[in-house]
Short mmCIF file of C-alpha atoms in Angstrom, two decimals:
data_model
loop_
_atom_site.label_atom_id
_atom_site.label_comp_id
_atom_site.label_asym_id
_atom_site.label_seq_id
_atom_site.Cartn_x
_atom_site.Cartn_y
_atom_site.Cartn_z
CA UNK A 102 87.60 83.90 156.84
CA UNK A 103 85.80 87.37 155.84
CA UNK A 104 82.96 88.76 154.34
CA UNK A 105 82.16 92.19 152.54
CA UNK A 106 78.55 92.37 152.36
CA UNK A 107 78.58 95.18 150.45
CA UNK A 108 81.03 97.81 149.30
CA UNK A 109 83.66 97.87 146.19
CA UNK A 110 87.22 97.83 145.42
CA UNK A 111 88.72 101.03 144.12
CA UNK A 112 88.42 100.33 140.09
CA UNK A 113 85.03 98.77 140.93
CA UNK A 114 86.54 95.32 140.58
CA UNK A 115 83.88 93.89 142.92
CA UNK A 116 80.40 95.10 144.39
CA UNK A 117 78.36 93.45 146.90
CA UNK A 118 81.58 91.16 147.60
CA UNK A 119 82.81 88.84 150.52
CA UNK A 120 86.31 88.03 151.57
CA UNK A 121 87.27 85.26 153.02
CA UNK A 122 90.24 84.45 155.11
CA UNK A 123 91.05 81.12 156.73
CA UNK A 124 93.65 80.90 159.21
CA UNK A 125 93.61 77.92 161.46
CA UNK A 126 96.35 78.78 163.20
CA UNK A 127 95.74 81.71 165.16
CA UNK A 128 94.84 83.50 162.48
CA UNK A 129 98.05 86.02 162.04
CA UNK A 130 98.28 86.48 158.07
CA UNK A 131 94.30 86.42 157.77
CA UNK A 132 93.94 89.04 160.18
CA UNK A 133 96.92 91.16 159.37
CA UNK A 134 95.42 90.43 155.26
CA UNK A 135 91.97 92.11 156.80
CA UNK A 136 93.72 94.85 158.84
CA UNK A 137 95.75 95.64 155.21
CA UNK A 138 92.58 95.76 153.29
CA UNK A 139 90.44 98.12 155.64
CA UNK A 140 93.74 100.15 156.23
CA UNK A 141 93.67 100.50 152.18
CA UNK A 142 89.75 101.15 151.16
CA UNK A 143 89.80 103.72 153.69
CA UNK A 144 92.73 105.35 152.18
CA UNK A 145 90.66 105.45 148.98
CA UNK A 146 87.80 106.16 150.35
CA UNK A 147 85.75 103.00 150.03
CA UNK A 148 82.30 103.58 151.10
CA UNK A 149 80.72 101.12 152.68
CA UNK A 150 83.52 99.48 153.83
CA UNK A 151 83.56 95.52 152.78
CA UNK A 152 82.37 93.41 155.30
CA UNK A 153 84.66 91.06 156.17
CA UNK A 154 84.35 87.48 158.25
CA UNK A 155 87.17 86.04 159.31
CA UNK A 156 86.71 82.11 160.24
CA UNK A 157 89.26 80.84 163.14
CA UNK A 158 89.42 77.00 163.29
CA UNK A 159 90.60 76.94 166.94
CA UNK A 160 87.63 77.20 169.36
CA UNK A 161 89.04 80.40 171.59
CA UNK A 162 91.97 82.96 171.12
CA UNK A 163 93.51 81.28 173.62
CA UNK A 164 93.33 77.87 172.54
CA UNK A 165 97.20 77.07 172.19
CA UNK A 166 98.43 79.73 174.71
CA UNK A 167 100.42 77.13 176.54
CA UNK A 168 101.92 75.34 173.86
CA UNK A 169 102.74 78.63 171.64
CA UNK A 170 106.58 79.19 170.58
CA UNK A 171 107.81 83.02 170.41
CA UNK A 172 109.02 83.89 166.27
CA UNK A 173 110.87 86.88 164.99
CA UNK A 174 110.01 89.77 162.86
CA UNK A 175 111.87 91.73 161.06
CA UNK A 176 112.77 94.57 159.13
CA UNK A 177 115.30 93.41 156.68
CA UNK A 178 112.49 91.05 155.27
CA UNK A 179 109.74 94.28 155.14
CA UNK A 180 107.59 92.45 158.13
CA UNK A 181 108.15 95.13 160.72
CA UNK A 182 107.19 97.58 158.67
CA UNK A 183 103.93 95.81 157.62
CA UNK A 184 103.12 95.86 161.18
CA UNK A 185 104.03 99.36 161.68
CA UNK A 186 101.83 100.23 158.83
CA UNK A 187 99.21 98.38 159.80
CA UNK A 188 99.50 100.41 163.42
CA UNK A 189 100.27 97.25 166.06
CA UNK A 190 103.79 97.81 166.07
CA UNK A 191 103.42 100.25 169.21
CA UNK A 192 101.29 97.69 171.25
CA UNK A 193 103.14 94.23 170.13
CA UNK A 194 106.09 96.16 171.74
CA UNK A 195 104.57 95.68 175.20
CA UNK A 196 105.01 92.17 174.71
CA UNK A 197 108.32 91.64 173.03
CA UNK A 198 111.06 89.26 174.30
CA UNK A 199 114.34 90.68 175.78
CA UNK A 200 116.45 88.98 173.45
CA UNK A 201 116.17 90.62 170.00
CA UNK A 202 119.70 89.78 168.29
CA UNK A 203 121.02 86.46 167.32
CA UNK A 204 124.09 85.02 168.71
CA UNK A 205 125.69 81.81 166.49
CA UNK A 206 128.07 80.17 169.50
CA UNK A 207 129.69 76.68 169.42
CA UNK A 208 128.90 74.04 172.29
CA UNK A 209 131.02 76.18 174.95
CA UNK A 210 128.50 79.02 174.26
CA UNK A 211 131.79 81.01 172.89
CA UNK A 212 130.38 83.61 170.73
CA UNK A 213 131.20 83.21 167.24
CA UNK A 214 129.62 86.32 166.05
CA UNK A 215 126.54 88.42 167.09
CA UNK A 216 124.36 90.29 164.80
CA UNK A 217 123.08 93.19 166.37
CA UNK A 218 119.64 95.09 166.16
CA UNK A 219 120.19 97.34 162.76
CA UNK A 220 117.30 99.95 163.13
CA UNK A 221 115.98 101.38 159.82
CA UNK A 222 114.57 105.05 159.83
CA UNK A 223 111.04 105.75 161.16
CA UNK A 224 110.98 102.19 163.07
CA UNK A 225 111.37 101.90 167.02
CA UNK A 226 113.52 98.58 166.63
CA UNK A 227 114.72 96.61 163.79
CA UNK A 228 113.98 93.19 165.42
CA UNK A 229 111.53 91.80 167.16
CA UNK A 230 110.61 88.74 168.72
CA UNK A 231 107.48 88.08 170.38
CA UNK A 232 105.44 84.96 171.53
CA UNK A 233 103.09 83.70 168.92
CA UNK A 234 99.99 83.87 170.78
CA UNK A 235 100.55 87.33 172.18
CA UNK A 236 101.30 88.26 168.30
CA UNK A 237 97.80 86.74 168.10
CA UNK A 238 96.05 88.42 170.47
CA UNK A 239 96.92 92.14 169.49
CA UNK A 240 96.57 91.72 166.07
CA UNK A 241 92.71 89.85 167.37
CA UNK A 242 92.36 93.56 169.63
CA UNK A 243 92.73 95.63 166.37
CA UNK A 244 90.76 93.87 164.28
CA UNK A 245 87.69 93.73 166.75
CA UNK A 246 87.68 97.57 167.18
CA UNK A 247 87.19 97.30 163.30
CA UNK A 248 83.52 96.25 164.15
CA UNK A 249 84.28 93.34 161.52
CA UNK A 250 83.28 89.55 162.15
CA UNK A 251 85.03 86.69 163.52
CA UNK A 252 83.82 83.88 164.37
CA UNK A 253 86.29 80.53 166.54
CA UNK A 254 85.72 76.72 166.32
CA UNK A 255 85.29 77.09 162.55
CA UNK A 256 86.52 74.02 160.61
CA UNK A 257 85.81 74.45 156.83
CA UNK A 258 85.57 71.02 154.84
CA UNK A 259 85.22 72.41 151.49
CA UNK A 260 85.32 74.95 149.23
CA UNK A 261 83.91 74.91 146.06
CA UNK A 262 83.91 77.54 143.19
CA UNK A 263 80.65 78.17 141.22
CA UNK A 264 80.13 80.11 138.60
CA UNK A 265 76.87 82.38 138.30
CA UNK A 266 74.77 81.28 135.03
CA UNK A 267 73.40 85.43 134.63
CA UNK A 268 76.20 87.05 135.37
CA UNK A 269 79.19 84.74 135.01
CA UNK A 270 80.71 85.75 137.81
CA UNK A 271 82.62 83.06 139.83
CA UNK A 272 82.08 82.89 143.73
CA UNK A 273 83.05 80.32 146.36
CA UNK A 274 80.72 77.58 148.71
CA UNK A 275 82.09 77.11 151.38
CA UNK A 276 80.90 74.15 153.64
CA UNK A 277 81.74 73.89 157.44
CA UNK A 278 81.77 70.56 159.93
CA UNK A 279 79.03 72.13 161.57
CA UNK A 280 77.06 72.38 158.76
CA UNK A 281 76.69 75.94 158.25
CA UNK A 282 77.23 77.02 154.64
CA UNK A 283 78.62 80.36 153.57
CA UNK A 284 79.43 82.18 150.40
CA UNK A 285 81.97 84.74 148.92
CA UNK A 286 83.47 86.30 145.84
CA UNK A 287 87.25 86.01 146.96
CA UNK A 288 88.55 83.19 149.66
CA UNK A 289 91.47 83.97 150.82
CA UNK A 290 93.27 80.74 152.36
CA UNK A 291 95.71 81.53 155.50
CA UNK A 292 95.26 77.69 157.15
CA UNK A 293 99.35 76.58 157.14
CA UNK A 294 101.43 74.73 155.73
CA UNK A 295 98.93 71.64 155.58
CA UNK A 296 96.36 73.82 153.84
CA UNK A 297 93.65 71.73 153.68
CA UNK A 298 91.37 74.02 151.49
CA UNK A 299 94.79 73.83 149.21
CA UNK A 300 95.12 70.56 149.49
CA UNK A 301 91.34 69.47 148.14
CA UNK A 302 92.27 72.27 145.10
CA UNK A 303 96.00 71.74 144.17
CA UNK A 304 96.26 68.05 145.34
CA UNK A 305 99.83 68.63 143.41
CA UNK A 306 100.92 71.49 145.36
CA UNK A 307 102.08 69.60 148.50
CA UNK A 308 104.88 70.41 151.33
CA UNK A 309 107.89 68.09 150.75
CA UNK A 310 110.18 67.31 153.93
CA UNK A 311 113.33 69.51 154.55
CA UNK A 312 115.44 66.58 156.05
CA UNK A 313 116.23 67.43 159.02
CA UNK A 314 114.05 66.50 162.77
CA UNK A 315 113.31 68.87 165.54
CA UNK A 316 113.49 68.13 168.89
CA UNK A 317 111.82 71.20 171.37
CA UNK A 318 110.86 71.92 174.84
CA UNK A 319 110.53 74.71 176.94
CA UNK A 320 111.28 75.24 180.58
CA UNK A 321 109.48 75.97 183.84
CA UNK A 322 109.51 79.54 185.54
CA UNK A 323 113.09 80.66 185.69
CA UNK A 324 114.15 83.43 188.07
CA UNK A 325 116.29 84.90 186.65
CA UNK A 326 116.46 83.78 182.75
CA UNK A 327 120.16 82.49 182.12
CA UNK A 328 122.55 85.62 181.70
CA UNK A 329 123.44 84.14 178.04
CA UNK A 330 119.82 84.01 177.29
CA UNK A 331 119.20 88.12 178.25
CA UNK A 332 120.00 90.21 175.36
CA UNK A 333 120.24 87.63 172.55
CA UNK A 334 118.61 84.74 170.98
CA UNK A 335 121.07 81.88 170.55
CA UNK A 336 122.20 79.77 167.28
CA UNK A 337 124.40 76.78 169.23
CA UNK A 338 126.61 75.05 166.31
CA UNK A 339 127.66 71.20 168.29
CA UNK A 340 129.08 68.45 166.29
CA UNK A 341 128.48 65.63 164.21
CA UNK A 342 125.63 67.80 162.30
CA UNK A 343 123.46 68.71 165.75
CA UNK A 344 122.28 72.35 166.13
CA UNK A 345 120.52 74.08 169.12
CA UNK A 346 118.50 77.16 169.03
CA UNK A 347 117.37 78.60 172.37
CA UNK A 348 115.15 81.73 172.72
CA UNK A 349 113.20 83.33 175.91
CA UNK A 350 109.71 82.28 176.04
CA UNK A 351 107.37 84.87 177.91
CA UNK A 352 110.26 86.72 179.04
CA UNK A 353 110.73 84.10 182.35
CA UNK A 354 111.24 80.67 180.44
CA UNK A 355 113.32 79.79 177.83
CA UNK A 356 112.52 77.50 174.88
CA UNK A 357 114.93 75.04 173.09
CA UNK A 358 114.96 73.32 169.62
CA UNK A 359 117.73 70.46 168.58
CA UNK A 360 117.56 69.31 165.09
CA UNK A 361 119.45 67.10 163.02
CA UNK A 362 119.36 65.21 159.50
CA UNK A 363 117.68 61.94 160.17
CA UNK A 364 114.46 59.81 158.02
CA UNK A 365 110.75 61.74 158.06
CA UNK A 366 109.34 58.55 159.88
CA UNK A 367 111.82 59.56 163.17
CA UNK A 368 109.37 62.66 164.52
CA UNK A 369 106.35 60.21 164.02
CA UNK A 370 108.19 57.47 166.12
CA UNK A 371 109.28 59.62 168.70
CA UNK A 372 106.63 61.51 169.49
CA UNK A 373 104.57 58.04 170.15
CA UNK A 374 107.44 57.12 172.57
CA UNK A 375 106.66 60.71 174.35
CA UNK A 376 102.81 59.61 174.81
CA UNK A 377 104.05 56.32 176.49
CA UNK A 378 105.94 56.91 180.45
CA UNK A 379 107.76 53.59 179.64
CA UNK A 380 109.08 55.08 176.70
CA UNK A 381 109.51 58.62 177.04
CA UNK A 382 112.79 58.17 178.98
CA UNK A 383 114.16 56.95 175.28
CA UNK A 384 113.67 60.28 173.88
CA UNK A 385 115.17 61.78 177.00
CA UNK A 386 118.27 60.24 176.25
CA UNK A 387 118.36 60.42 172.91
CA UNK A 388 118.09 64.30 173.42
CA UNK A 389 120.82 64.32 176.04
CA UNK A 390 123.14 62.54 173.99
CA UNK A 391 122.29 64.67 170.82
CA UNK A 392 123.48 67.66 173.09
CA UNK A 393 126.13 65.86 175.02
CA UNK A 394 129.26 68.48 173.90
CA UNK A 395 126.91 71.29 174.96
CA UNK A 396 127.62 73.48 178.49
CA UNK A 397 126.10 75.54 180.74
CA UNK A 398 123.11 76.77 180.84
CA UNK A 399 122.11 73.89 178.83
CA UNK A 400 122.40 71.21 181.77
CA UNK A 401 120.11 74.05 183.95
CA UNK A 402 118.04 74.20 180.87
CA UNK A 403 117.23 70.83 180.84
CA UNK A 404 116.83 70.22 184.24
CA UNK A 405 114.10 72.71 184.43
CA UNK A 406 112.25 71.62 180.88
CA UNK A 407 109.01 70.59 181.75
CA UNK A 408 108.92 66.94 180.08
CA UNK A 409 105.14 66.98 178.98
CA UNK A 410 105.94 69.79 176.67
CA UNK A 411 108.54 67.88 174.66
CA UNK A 412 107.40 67.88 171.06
CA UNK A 413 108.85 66.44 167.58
CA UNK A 414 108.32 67.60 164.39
CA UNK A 415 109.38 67.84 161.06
CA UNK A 416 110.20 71.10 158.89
CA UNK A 417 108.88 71.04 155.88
CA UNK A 418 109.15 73.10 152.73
CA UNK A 419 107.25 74.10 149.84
CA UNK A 420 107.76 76.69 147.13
CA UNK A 421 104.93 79.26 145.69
CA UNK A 422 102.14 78.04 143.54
CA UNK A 423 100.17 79.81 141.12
CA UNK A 424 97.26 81.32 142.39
CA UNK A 425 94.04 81.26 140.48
CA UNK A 426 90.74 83.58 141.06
CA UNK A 427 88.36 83.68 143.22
CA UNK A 428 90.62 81.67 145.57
CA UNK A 429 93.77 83.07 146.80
CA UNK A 430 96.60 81.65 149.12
CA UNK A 431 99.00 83.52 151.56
CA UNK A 432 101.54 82.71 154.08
CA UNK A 433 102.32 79.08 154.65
CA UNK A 434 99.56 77.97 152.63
CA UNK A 435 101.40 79.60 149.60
CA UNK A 436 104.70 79.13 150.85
CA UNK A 437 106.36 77.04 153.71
CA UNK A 438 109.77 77.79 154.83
CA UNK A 439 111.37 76.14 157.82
CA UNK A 440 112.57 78.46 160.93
CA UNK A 441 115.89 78.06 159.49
CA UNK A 442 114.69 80.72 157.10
CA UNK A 443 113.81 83.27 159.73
CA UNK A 444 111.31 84.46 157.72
CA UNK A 445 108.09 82.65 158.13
CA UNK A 446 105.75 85.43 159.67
CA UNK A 447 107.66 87.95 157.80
CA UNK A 448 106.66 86.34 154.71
CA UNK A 449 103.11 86.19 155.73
CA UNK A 450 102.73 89.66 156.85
CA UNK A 451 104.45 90.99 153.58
CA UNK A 452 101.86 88.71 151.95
CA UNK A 453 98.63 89.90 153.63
CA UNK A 454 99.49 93.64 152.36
CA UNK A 455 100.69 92.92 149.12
CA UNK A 456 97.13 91.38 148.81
CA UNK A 457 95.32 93.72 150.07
CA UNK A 458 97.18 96.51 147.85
CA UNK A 459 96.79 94.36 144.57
CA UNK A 460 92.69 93.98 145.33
CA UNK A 461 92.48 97.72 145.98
CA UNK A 462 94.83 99.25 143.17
CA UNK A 463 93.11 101.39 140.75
CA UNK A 464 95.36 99.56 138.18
CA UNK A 465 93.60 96.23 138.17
CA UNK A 466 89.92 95.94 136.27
CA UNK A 467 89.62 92.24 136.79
CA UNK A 468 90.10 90.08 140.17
CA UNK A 469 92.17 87.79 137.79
CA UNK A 470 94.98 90.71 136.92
CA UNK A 471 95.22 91.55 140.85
CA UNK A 472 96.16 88.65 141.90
CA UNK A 473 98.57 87.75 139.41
CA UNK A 474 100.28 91.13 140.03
CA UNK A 475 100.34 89.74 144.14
CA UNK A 476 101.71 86.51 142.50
CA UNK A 477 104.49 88.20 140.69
CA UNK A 478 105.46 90.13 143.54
CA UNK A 479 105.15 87.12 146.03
CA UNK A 480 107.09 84.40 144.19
CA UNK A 481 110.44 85.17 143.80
CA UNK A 482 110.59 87.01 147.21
CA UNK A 483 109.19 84.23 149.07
CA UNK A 484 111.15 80.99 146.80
CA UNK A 485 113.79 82.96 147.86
CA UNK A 486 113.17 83.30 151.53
CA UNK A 487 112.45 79.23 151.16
CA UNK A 488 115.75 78.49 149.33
CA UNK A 489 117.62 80.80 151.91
CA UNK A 490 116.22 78.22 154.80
CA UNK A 491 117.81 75.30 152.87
CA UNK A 492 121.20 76.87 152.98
CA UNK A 493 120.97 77.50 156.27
CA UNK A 494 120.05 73.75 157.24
CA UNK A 495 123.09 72.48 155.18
CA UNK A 496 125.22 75.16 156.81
CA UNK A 497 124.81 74.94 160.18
CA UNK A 498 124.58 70.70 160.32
CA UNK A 499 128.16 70.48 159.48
CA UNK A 500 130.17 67.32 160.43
CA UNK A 501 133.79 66.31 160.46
CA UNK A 502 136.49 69.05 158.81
CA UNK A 503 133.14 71.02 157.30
CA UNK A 504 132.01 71.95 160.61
CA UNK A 505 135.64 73.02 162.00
CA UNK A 506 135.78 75.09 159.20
CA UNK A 507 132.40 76.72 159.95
CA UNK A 508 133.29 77.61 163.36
CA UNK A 509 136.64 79.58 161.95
CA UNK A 510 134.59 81.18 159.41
CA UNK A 511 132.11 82.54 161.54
CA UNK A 512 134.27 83.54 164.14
CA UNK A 513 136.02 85.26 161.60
CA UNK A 514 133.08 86.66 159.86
CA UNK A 515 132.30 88.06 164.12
CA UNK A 516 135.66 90.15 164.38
CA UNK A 517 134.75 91.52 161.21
CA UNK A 518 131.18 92.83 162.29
CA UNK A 519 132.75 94.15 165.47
CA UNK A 520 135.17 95.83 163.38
CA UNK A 521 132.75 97.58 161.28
CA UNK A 522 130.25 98.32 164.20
CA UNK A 523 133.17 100.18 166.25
CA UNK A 524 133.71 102.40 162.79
CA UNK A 525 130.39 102.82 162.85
CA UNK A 526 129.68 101.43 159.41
CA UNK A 527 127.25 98.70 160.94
CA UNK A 528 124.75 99.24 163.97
CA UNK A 529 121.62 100.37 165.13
CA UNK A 530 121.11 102.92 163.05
CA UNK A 531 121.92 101.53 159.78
CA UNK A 532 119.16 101.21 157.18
CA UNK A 533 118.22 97.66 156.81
CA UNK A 534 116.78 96.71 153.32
CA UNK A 535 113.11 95.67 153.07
CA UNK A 536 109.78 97.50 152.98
CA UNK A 537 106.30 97.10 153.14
#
């Protein structure tokens, strides 16, 4: 969360204000909201700057290092260029996984079709895909040399909005588990998908399940990474409604996702088997059998997946709420889209400066017209990033004739983007759509 001690917004829509911004889960759209909002005051020249307190539930930055997942940004979706704006683009570079396209193959690994890095003018790379936790930890660097607050192992229980008797100006409580007590003028909630600030406001506003359930591991050390696994991040299309997704992890290991359409209770059941040694070996097979048509490096793959860091889960969904003043959502908390969208942190990031330029635009006298300008601009961008990720599920769990004909299409759809890449109508240096 944040505070602003002191200092105003550009039209004078606040004085002697706090943010807030919670985000639980390593903090990306919080900080990068934070970053934005600095970045803008000083482009108006805000003096003082706001003070701003940013609350981290987990107790240390690197409190989920070893069970982190790498996620792609990018610049079709306007994410990259948040991050370039924001000036971490340079340094998050340092850090980036090898494999930056996306290759859809069937269970052979025969390459359908590849969709290649499009670079957009003024970026260094139109892609990029980076570990969460190292996302974390620049975007933590940057906003620490903003001499700003932030304070780990903060669990906030409630949040309640007040309004002052004198002035009639609304503000937020905000009660911790360890019993410290802070208030603010604006909260801005970044704590997931199962918001729990969200939760206690909009009980109605609640994820619903996207069908399908996600089987993942990663794998120990490998010297070197699989050659198929070097340049590209792969989308593996098997049969009877099974899909794999595999992506380097930390540049030396390589994590793996199967998912397929099966009851909500499944992840809960399995992932009790996985705590049990007499068990686990039933969720072994059930994943070798769910990837049985699959080929090389798969079989290596699995042979080197460490079998303590086999997780289940379930993707859920939910579609943009209205926001209402002084409390504001962003990111999943808003909006949850499964990775099938591709656009989870991209959503976020576009999110956190939106925000921040709403709360500092000279066009906005009340708190109350900012954020409904944020809202307009956030909905129907992110319902349909969340829509998009529905498709894709139905699309790529074919069975039977549908999935034969999805293989022809996309192979298909492949000679055509090689086509148009050797004209040079498609390619790196094509403008992708999306901005900050």
């Amino acid at each position: 969360m944040a505070n602003l001690d002191s200092g105003h917004l550009v039209a004078g829509l606040l004085k002697a204000s706090k943010y807030v911004a919670t985000a639980p889960h390593q903090c990306l759209g919080g900080l990068a909201f934070a970053l934005a909002l600095l970045r803008f005051c000083k482009e108006h020249q805000v003096r003082p700057l706001p003070h701003i307190h940013v609350f981290e539930r987990d107790s240390s930055p690197d409190a989920r290092a070893g069970f982190g997942y790498s996620l792609g940004v990018r610049s079709d979706s306007g994410g990259l260029q948040v991050l370039h704006a924001l000036g971490v683009l340079d340094d998050l570079l340092h850090h980036q996984e090898p494999a930056r396209a996306i290759t859809f193959a069937s269970p052979s690994f025969q390459t359908l079709f590849s969709v290649p890095d499009s670079i957009p003018p003024g970026l260094p790379v139109g892609r990029l895909r980076i570990t969460r936790s190292n996302l974390q930890r620049t975007l933590l660097q940057h906003f620490q040399q903003t001499g700003q607050q932030l304070s780990f192992g903060k669990v906030c229980t409630d949040a309640t909005v007040l309004t002052d008797s004198a002035s009639q100006q609304k503000h937020v409580s905000l009660a911790f588990q360890d019993g410290e007590q802070h208030t603010c003028d604006i909260l801005v909630v970044a704590d997931g998908v199962n918001s729990k600030i969200r939760s206690a406001l909009l009980p109605d506003a609640k994820p619903y399940y996207a069908g399908i359930v996600t089987i993942a591991g990663r794998t120990d050390r490998l010297e070197p990474l699989p050659q198929e696994m070097l340049h590209s991040q792969v989308m593996l299309l098997a049969p009877k409604g099974v899909t794999m997704f595999l992506s380097s992890y930390e540049k030396h290991t390589v994590s793996w996702h199967i998912s397929w359409y099966a009851p909500q209770r499944l992840a809960a059941e399995l992932n009790a088997k996985l705590q049990d040694p007499n068990t686990a070996q039933e969720v072994h097979a059930m994943i070798l059998k769910k990837a049985a048509t699959v080929a090389e490096p798969w079989p290596t793959l699995w042979a080197h997946t460490d079998r303590s860091k086999i997780w289940v889960s379930n993707p859920m969904e939910k579609l943009p709420h209205r926001n209402a003043a002084p409390i504001v959502c962003l990111g999943d908390a808003l909006h949850a889209m499964t990775p099938f969208s591709g656009n989870g942190a991209n959503m976020a990031f576009v999110d956190a400066w939106q925000l921040a330029l709403q709360l500092t635009s000279p066009h906005h006298l009340t708190l109350e017209a900012a954020i409904a300008a944020y809202d307009a601009e956030s909905a129907p961008r992110c319902t349909a990033a969340v829509q998009g990720g529905s498709a894709n599920i139905a699309r790529w769990h074919q069975q039977g004739f549908a999935y034969h004909v999805t293989l022809v299409v996309y192979f298909l759809l492949g000679k055509l983007l090689q086509a148009l890449v050797y004209l040079g109508l498609f390619g790196s240096k094509q403008t992708s759509q999306g901005s900050a």
